XYZ file of C-alpha atoms in Angstrom:
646
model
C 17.045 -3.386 3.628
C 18.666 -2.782 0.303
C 20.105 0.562 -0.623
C 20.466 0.371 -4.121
C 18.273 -2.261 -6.499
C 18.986 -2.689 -10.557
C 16.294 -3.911 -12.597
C 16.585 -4.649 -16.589
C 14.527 -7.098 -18.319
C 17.607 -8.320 -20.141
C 20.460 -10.486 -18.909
C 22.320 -7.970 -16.960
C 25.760 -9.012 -17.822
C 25.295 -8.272 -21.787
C 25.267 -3.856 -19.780
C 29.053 -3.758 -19.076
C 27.692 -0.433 -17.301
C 25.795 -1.796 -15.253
C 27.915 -4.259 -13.873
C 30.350 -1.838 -13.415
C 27.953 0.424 -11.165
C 26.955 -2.448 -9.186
C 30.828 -2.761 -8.861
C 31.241 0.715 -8.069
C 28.210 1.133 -5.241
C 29.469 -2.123 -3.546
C 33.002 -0.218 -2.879
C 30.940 2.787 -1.685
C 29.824 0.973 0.945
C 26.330 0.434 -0.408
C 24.027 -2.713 -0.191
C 23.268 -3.931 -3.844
C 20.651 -5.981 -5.353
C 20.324 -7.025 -9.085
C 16.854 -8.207 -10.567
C 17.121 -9.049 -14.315
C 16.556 -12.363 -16.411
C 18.625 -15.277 -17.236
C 19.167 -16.604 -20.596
C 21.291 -19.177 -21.907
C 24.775 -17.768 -21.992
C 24.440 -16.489 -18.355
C 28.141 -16.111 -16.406
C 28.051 -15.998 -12.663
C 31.399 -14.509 -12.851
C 30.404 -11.023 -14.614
C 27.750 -10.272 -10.738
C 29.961 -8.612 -8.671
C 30.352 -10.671 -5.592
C 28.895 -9.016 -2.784
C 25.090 -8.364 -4.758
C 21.698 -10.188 -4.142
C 20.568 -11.222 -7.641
C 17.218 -11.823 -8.142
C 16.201 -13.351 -11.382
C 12.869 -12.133 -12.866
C 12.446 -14.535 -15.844
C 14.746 -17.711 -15.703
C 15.516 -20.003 -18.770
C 13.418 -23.003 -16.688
C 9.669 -20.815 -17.018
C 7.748 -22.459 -19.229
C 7.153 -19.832 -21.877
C 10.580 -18.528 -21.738
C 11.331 -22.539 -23.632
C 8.419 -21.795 -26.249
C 10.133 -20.504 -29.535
C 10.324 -16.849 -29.382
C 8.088 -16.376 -32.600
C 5.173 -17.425 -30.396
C 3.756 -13.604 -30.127
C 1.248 -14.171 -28.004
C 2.989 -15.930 -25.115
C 4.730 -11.914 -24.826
C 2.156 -10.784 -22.243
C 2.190 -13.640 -19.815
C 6.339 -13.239 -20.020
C 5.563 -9.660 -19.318
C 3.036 -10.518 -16.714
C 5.391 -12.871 -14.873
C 8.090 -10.520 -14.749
C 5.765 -7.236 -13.504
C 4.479 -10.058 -10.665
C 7.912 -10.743 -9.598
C 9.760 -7.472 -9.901
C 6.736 -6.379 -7.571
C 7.390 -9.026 -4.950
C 10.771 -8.337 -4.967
C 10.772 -4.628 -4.495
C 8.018 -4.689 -1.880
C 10.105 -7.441 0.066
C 14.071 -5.666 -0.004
C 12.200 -1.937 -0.446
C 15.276 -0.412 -1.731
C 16.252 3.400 -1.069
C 16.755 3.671 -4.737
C 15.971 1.983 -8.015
C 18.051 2.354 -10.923
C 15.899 1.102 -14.285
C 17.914 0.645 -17.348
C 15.540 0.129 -20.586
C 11.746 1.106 -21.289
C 10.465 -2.656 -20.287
C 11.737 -2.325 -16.566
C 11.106 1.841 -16.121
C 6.939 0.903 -17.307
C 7.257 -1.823 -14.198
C 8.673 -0.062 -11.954
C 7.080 3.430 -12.880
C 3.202 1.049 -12.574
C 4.806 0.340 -8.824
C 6.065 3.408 -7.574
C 4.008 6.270 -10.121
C 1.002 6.870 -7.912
C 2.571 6.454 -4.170
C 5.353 8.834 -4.842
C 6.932 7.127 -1.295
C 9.117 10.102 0.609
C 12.255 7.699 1.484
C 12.868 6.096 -2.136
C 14.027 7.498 -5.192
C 13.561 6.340 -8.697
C 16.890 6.966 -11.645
C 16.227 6.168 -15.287
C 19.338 4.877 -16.957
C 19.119 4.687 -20.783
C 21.614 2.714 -22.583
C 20.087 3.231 -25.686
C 17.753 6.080 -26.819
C 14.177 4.473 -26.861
C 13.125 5.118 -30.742
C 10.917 2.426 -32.649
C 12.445 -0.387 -34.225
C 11.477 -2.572 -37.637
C 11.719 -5.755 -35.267
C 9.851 -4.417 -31.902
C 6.249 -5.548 -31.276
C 3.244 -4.222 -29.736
C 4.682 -4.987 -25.910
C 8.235 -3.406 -26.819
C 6.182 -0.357 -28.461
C 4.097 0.179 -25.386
C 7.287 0.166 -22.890
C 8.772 3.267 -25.279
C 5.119 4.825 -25.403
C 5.249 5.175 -21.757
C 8.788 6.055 -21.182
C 8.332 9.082 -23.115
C 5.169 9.963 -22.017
C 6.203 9.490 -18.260
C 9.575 11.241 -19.056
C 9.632 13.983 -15.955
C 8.757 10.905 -13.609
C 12.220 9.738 -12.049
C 14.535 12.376 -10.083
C 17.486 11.682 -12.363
C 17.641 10.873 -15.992
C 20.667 9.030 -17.440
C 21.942 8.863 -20.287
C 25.760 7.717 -21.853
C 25.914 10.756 -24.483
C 24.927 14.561 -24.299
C 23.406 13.981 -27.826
C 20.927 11.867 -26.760
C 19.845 13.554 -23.613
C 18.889 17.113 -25.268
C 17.091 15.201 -28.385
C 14.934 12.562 -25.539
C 14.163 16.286 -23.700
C 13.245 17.714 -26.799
C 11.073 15.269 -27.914
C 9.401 14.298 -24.187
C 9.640 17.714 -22.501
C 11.084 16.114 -19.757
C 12.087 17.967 -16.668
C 13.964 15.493 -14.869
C 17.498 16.360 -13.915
C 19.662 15.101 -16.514
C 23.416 13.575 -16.109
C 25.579 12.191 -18.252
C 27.485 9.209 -17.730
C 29.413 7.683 -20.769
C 29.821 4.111 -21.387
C 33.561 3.907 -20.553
C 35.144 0.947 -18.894
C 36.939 1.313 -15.440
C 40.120 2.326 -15.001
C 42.839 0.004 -16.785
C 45.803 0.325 -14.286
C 48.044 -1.923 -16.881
C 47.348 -3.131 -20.280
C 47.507 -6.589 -20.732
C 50.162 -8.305 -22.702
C 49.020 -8.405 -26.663
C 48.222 -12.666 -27.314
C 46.258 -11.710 -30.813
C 49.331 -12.859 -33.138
C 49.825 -16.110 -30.862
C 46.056 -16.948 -31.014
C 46.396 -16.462 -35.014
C 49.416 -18.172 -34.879
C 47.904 -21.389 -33.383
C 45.185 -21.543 -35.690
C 47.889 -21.786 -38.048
C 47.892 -18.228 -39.053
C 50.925 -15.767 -39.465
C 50.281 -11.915 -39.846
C 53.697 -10.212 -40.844
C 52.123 -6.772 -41.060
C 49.824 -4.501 -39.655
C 45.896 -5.663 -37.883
C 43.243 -3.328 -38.124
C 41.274 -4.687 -35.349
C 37.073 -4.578 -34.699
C 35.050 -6.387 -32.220
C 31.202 -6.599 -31.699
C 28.912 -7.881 -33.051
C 29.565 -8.647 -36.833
C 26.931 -7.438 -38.478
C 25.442 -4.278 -40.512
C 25.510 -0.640 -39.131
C 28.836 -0.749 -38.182
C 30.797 -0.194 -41.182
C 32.211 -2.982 -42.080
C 30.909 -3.127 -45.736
C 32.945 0.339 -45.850
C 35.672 -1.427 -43.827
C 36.413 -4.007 -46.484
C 35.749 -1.668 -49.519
C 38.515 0.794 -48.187
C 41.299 -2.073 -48.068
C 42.617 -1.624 -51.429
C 44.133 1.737 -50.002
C 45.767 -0.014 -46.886
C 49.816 -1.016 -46.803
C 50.228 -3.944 -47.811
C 50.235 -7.227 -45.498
C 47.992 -5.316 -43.322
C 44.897 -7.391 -42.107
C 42.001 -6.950 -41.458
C 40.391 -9.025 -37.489
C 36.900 -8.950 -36.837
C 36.664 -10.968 -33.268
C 32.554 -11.611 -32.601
C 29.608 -13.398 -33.425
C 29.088 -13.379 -37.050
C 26.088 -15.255 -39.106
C 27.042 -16.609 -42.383
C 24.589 -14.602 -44.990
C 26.143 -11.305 -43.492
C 29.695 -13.100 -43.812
C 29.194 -13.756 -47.286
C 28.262 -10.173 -47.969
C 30.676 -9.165 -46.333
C 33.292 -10.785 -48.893
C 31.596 -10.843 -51.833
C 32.059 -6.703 -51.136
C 35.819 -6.743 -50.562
C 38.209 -6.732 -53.858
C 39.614 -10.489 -54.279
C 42.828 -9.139 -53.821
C 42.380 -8.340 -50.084
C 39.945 -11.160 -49.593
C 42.696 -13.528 -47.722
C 43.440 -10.750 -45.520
C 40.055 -10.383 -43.415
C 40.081 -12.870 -41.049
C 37.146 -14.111 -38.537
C 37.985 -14.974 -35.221
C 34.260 -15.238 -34.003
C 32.953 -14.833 -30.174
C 35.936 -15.025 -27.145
C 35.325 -14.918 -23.712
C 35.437 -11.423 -22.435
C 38.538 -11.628 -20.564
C 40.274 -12.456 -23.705
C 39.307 -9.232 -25.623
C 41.673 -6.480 -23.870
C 44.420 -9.162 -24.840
C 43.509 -9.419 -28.328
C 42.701 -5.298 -28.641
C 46.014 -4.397 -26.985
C 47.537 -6.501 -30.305
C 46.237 -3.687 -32.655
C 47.894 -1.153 -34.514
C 44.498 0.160 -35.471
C 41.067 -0.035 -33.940
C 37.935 0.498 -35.931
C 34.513 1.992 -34.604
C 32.208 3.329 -36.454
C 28.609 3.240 -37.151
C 26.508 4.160 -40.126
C 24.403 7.142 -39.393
C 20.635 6.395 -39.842
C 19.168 5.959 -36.353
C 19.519 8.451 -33.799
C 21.296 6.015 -31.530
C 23.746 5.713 -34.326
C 24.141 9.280 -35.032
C 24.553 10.345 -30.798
C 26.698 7.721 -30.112
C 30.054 9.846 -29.151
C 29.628 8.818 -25.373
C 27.847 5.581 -25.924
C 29.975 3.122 -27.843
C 32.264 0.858 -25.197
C 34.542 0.124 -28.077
C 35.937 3.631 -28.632
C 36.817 4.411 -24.958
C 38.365 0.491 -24.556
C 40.695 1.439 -27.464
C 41.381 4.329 -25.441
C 42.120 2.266 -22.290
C 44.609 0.380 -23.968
C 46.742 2.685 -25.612
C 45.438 2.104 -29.368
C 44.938 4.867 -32.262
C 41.222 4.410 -33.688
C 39.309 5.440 -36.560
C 35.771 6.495 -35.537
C 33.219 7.803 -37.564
C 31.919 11.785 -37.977
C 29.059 11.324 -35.708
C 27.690 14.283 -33.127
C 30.175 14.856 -30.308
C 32.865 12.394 -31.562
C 35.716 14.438 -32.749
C 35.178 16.684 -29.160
C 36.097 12.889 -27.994
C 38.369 11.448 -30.354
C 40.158 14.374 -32.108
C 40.813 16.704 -29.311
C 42.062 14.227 -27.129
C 44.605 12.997 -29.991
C 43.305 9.330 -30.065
C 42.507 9.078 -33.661
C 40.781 10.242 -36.643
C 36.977 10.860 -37.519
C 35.595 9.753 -41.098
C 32.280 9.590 -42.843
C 31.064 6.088 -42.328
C 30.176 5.529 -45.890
C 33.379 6.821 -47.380
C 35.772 4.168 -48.206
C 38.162 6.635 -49.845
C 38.503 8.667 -46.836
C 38.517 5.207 -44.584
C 40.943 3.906 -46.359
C 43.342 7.353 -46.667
C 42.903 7.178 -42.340
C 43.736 4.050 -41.837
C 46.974 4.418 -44.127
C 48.023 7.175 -42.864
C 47.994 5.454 -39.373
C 49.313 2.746 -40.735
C 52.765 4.103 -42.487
C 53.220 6.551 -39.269
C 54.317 4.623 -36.499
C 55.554 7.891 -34.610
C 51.992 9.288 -35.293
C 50.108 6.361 -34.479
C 51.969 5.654 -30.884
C 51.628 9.426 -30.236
C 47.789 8.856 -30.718
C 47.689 5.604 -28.757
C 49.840 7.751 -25.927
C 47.530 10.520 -25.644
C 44.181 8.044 -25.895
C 45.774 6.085 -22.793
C 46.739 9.313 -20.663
C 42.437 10.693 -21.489
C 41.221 6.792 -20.599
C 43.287 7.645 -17.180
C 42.708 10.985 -16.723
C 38.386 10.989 -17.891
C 37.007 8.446 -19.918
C 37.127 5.907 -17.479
C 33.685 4.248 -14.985
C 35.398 5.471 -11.874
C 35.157 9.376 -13.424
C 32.198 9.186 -15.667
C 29.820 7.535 -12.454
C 31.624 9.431 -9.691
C 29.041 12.357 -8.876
C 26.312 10.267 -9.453
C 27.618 7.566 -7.167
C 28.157 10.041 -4.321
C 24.356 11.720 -5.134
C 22.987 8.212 -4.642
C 25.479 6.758 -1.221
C 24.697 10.482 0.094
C 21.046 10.106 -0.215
C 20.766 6.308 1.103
C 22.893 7.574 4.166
C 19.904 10.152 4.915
C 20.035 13.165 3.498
C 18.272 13.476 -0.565
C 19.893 16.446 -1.097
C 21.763 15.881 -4.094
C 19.396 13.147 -5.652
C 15.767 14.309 -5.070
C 14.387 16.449 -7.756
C 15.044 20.060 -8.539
C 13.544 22.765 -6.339
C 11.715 23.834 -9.171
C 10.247 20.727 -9.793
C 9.126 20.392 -5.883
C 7.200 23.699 -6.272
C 5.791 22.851 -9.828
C 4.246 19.561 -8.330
C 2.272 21.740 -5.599
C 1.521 25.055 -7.729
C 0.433 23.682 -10.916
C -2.624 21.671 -9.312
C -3.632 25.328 -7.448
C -2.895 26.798 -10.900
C -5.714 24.809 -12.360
C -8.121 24.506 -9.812
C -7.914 28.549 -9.567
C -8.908 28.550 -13.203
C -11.593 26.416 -13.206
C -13.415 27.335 -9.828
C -16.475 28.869 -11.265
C -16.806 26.041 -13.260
C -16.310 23.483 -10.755
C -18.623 25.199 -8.455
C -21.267 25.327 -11.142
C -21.373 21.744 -11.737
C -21.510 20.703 -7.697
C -24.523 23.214 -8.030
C -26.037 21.285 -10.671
C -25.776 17.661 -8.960
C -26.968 19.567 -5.251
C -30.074 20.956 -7.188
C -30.323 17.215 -8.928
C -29.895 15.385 -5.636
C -26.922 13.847 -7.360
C -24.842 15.059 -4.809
C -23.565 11.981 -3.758
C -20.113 13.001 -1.694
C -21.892 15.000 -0.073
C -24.802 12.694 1.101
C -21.553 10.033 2.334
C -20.193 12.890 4.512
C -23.070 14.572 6.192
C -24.005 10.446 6.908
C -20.892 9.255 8.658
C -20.239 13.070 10.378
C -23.607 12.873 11.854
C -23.401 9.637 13.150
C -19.982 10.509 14.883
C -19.841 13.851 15.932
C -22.694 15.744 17.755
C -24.190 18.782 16.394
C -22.032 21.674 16.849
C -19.216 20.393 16.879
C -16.053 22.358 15.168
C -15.090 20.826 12.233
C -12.517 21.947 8.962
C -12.767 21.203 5.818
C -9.467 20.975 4.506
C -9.323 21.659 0.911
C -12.856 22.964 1.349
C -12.613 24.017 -2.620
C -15.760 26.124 -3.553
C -16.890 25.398 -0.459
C -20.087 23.392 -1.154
C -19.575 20.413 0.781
C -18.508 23.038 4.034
C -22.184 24.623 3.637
C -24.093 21.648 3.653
C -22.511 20.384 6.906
C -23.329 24.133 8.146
C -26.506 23.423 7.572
C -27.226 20.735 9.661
C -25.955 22.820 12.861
C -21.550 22.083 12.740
C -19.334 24.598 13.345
C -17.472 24.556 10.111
C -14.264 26.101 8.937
C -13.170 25.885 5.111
C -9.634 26.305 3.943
C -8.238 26.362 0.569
C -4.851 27.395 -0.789
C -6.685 28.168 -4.206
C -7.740 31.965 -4.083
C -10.566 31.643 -6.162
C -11.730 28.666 -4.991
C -12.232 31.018 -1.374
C -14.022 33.606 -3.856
C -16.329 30.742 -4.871
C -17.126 29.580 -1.329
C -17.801 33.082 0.181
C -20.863 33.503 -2.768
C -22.634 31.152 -0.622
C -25.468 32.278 1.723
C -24.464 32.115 5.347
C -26.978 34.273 7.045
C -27.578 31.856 10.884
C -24.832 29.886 10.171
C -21.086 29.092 11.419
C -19.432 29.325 7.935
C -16.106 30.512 7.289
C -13.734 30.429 4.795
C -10.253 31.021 4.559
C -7.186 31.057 2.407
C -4.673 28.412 4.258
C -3.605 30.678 7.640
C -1.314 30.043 9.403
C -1.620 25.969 10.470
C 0.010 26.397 13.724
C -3.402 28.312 14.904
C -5.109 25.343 14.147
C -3.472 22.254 15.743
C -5.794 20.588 18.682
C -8.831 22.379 17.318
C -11.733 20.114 15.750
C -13.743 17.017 16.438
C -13.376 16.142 12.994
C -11.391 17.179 9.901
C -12.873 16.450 6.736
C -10.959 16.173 3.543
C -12.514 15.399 0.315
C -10.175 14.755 -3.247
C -7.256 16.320 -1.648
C -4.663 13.713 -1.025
C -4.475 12.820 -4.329
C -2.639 16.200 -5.467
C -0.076 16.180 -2.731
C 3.530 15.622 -3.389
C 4.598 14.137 0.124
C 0.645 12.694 1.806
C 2.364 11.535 4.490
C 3.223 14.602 5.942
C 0.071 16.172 4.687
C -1.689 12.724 7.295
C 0.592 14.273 10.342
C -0.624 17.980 9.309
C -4.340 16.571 9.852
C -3.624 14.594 12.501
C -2.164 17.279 14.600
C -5.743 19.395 13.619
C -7.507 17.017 15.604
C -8.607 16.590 19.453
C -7.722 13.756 20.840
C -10.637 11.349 19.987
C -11.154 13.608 17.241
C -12.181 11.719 13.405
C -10.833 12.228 10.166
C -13.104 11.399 7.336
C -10.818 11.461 3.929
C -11.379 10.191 0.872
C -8.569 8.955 -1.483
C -8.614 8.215 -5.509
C -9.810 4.424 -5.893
C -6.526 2.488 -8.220
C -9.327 -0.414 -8.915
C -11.332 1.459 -10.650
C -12.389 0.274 -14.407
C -12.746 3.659 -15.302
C -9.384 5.153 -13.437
C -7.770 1.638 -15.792
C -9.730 2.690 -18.601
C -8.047 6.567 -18.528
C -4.743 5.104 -18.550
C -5.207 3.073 -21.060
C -6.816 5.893 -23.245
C -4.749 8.923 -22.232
C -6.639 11.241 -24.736
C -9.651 10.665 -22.143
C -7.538 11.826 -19.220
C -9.223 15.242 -17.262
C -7.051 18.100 -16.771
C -6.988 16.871 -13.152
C -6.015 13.941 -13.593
C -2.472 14.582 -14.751
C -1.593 15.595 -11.104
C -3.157 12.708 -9.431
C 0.305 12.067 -7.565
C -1.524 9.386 -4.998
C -3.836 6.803 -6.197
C -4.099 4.369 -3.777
C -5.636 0.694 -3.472
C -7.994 0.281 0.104
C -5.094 -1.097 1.901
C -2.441 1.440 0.847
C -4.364 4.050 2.539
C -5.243 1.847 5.473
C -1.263 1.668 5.582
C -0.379 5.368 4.984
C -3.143 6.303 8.014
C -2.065 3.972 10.622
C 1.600 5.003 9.796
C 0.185 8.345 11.088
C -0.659 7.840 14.129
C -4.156 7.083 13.331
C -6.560 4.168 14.829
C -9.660 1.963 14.739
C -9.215 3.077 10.805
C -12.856 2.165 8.342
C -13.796 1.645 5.092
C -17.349 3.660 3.940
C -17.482 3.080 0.758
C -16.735 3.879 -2.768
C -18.656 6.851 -4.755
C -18.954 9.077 -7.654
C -17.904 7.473 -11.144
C -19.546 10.070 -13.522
C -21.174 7.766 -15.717
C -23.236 5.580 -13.639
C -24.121 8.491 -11.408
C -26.094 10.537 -14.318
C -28.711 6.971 -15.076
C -30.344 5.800 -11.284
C -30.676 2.190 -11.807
C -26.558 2.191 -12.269
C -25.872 4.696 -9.265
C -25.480 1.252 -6.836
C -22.593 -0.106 -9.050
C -20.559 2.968 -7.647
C -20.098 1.395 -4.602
C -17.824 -1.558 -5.391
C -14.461 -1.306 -5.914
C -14.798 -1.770 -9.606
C -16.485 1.166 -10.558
C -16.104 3.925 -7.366
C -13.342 6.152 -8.663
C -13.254 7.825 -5.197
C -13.317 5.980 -1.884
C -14.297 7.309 1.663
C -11.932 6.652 5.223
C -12.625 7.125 8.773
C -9.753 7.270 11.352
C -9.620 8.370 14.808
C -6.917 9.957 16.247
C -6.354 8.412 19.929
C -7.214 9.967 22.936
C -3.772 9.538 24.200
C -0.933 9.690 21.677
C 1.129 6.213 21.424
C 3.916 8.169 23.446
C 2.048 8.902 26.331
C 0.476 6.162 26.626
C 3.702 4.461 26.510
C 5.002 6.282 29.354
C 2.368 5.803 31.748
């Protein structure tokens, strides 16, 4: 089994931080498994050796080869990457799952959001802060839609800047533990030996001064037009390296911006291999990154630009730009300065003054190398969450399940609501009894009768207001309702009970109860429970040996439970604490787990409706359209340990 699974639908080597955790969870010890895509500049050399890699979408599928303006080839890409990631989780069932962007949390959240299973755990890891973009289309839209709206859903939230994380909670509510882990680069133990001035030297050309130095992606956002409009203010010889890919309209821009006097000293070294660029950055005398401040991942970027802490790593003053957070990060450790990034007169005074101080500069470069060493490197920023993560796979979830707080929210809110809306819930079972549209209870008092004789003990647990507990009084059982909702109890004991064996009771004490009843029934409950398993063991210990369980559990299949999450506006109140909608076979799975044997399928009921026009009531019995479906299980008359022994 794997203990740790990544899954971005991106080429995982273009996440420096994410290789680097892989990296880092291999050397604790841990069992790692990548699952991302493949794309034409794929290096094997950036997986850590020691991971299973799984790719999701491969260069070979045939849609992945169409041009990328063909729009409506996006869903079966999608499609084929849900299928896979699906196969692949299912197969290696990792103890956690780490999902980096929106596209891979709205997978894995469709695979994991309803079960809620009790031995994995789910981390959200944002590199970027998921706001809409001019270029993103309906899919890429839809992925953001639900990351937001399923925002409290993972135990852990990630994200590389403090910035970020309080504007994503303010915006989502979410109540997820948050953590902060800031895109640094592991720990440099030596800086490599500067071979900047030799490349330029054997492309024939000779720098006598000073290089301001950037690298990334050459393009808008970052600067640059700022860059080249603040050179008339540098020293003189000084030059002016941009090493990365580059297209030539932005190039052109680019110098058409700059004063013709400075023009021959920006020079393009376009895209090196990665193992090249600490080299070439340990050359500097100046490193420059900033970005222009008009999306919020722009703005909160203190933590979340690589380029900042690798100019740390290698001992090399920067100018950054005024952003949230980033003179906490780059004044007060003494690595640089911090500049409006649309200010060329107050670029160009910074980079100067760095420039013509050579005591000031190597002090800064000093002090940036000692915080790289001391904080802003992987090993630090990932530590705690590392040892959360290898503590839980190793058996305890202390430090990585969610809050207490959260625990109790996910049991008392449902009560909350179903004690507010008891009368009303009660009055609208009335109705359908009175109407003969009572179907639940018609499926119960069917199967009950035909398995258990008349007066036998049975509890109802989650008996609610207690209707579905009176009707099986009624036909002679010995019933016994429980209900942790207060008024739901207060609803139940309004009934008439005069001749029959009716009580009701606010959850006693369970212990009491084990070994008691021919039957449990237990009608829309697992649905609201945070762990069903152990809720399946509660019931199971309830019963007599030989004793039945009839339960019903939310139906996944459902048009109408698709059609709800599709239009969330339509959702019920209820439905927002469905924890556990299950397919057939997932509850077949969770009930044999149990203990449980010579497990049936009834059938499927109740889809509101079909149920209000009679010619449509049969529909609710296929898979399609039942919203609720209806299990019998036995409990043995031995248990499997016994019977073992003997």
């Amino acid at each position: 089994m794997i203990d740790v699974a990544l899954v971005i639908r991106a080429p995982i080597h273009r996440y420096p931080p994410s290789i680097f955790q892989a990296e880092l969870l291999l050397e604790a010890g841990l069992r790692v498994a990548i699952l991302d895509v493949e794309d034409g500049g794929y290096r094997a050399c950036n997986i850590p050796s020691g991971t299973e890699r799984i790719l999701l979408a491969s260069a070979n599928d045939p849609w992945s080869r169409m041009p990328k303006w063909h729009r409506w080839l996006s869903p079966f890409r999608r499609w084929s990457f849900h299928q896979r990631l699906t196969t692949a989780l299912r197969k290696m069932n990792p103890r956690v799952i780490i999902a980096y962007e929106p596209a891979a949390m709205n997978s894995v959240g469709k695979i994991y959001r309803w079960v809620r299973p009790t031995t994995q755990r789910i981390i959200w890891h944002f590199h970027e802060f998921p706001e809409f973009l001019e270029g993103h289309g309906p899919g890429s839209r839809h992925d953001i839609i639900q990351a937001r709206k399923h925002a409290s859903y993972p135990a852990v939230t990630v994200f590389p800047d403090s910035g970020r994380a309080r504007c994503f909670a303010e915006q989502t509510g979410c109540q997820s533990e948050m953590r902060i882990v800031m895109n640094c680069p592991r720990r440099l133990e030596r800086i490599p030996q500067p071979r900047l001035r030799a490349h330029l030297q054997s492309l024939g050309v000779v720098i006598p001064g000073s290089i301001v130095f950037y690298n990334g992606v050459v393009g808008p956002n970052h600067g640059l037009m700022t860059a080249v409009r603040s050179m008339g203010d540098w020293p003189d010889g000084s030059h002016f390296v941009l090493v990365g890919p580059i297209n030539s309209a932005f190039r052109e821009s680019l110098m058409a911006s700059a004063d013709a006097r400075v023009r021959e000293r920006i020079l393009f070294v376009g895209p090196v291999p990665p193992e090249d660029i600490w080299a070439f950055r340990a050359s500097a005398d100046v490193c420059l990154t900033l970005f222009e401040h008009y999306l919020t991942n722009m703005t909160l970027s203190a933590g979340a630009s690589n380029k900042r802490f690798e100019a740390m790593a290698v001992g090399v003053a920067q100018v950054a730009d005024d952003g949230e957070g980033l003179r906490e990060v780059v004044e007060k450790n003494h690595a640089g300065l911090c500049v409006g990034p649309n200010d060329h007169q107050a670029l160009g005074q910074a980079v100067s003054s760095l420039l013509t101080n050579p005591e000031r500069r190597a002090a800064m470069g000093r002090a940036a190398r000692e915080a790289h060493l001391r904080h802003f490197n992987y090993e630090e920023q990932f530590a705690a969450l590392r040892e959360s993560i290898a503590t839980f796979c190793r058996g305890t979830n202390r430090c990585i399940s969610p809050p207490a707080s959260k625990q109790a929210e996910r049991i008392v809110e449902p009560i909350k609501l179903f004690e507010t809306s008891a009368t009303t819930f009660a009055a609208r079972i009335d109705q359908h009894i009175a109407g003969h549209r009572y179907y639940r209870g018609q499926a119960f008092l069917k199967e009950l009768t035909s398995l258990c004789p008349v007066g036998s003990e049975v509890l109802d647990y989650g008996c609610g207001p207690g209707r579905l507990a009176w009707l099986m009084a009624k036909a002679g059982y010995d019933v016994t309702g429980v209900d942790p909702a207060l008024a739901m109890i207060q609803e139940a004991n309004k009934l008439p009970r005069s001749g029959l064996q009716l009580r009701f009771e606010a959850l006693p004490d369970l212990t009491l109860l084990s070994g008691r009843y021919s039957a449990v029934v237990c009608s829309s409950v697992i649905e609201y429970v945070p762990k069903p398993i152990e809720m399946l063991r509660q019931l199971f210990r309830f019963l007599r040996p030989g004793g039945v369980l009839l339960i019903t559990f939310a139906n996944r299949r459902s048009l109408l439970y698709l059609y709800t999450r599709l239009r969330p506006d339509k959702l019920l109140p209820h439905h927002h604490w469905q924890y556990n909608v299950w397919t057939s076979q997932e509850a077949f799975r969770a009930l044999a787990g149990c203990g449980f044997e010579r497990i049936r399928f009834v059938r499927y009921f109740e889809a509101e409706p079909f149920d209000r026009r009679p010619l449509l009531h049969p529909l609710t019995r296929y898979v399609l359209f039942g919203t609720v479906g209806l299990l019998i299980a036995r409990r043995p008359e031995q248990h499997p340990e016994s019977r073992s022994q003997t």
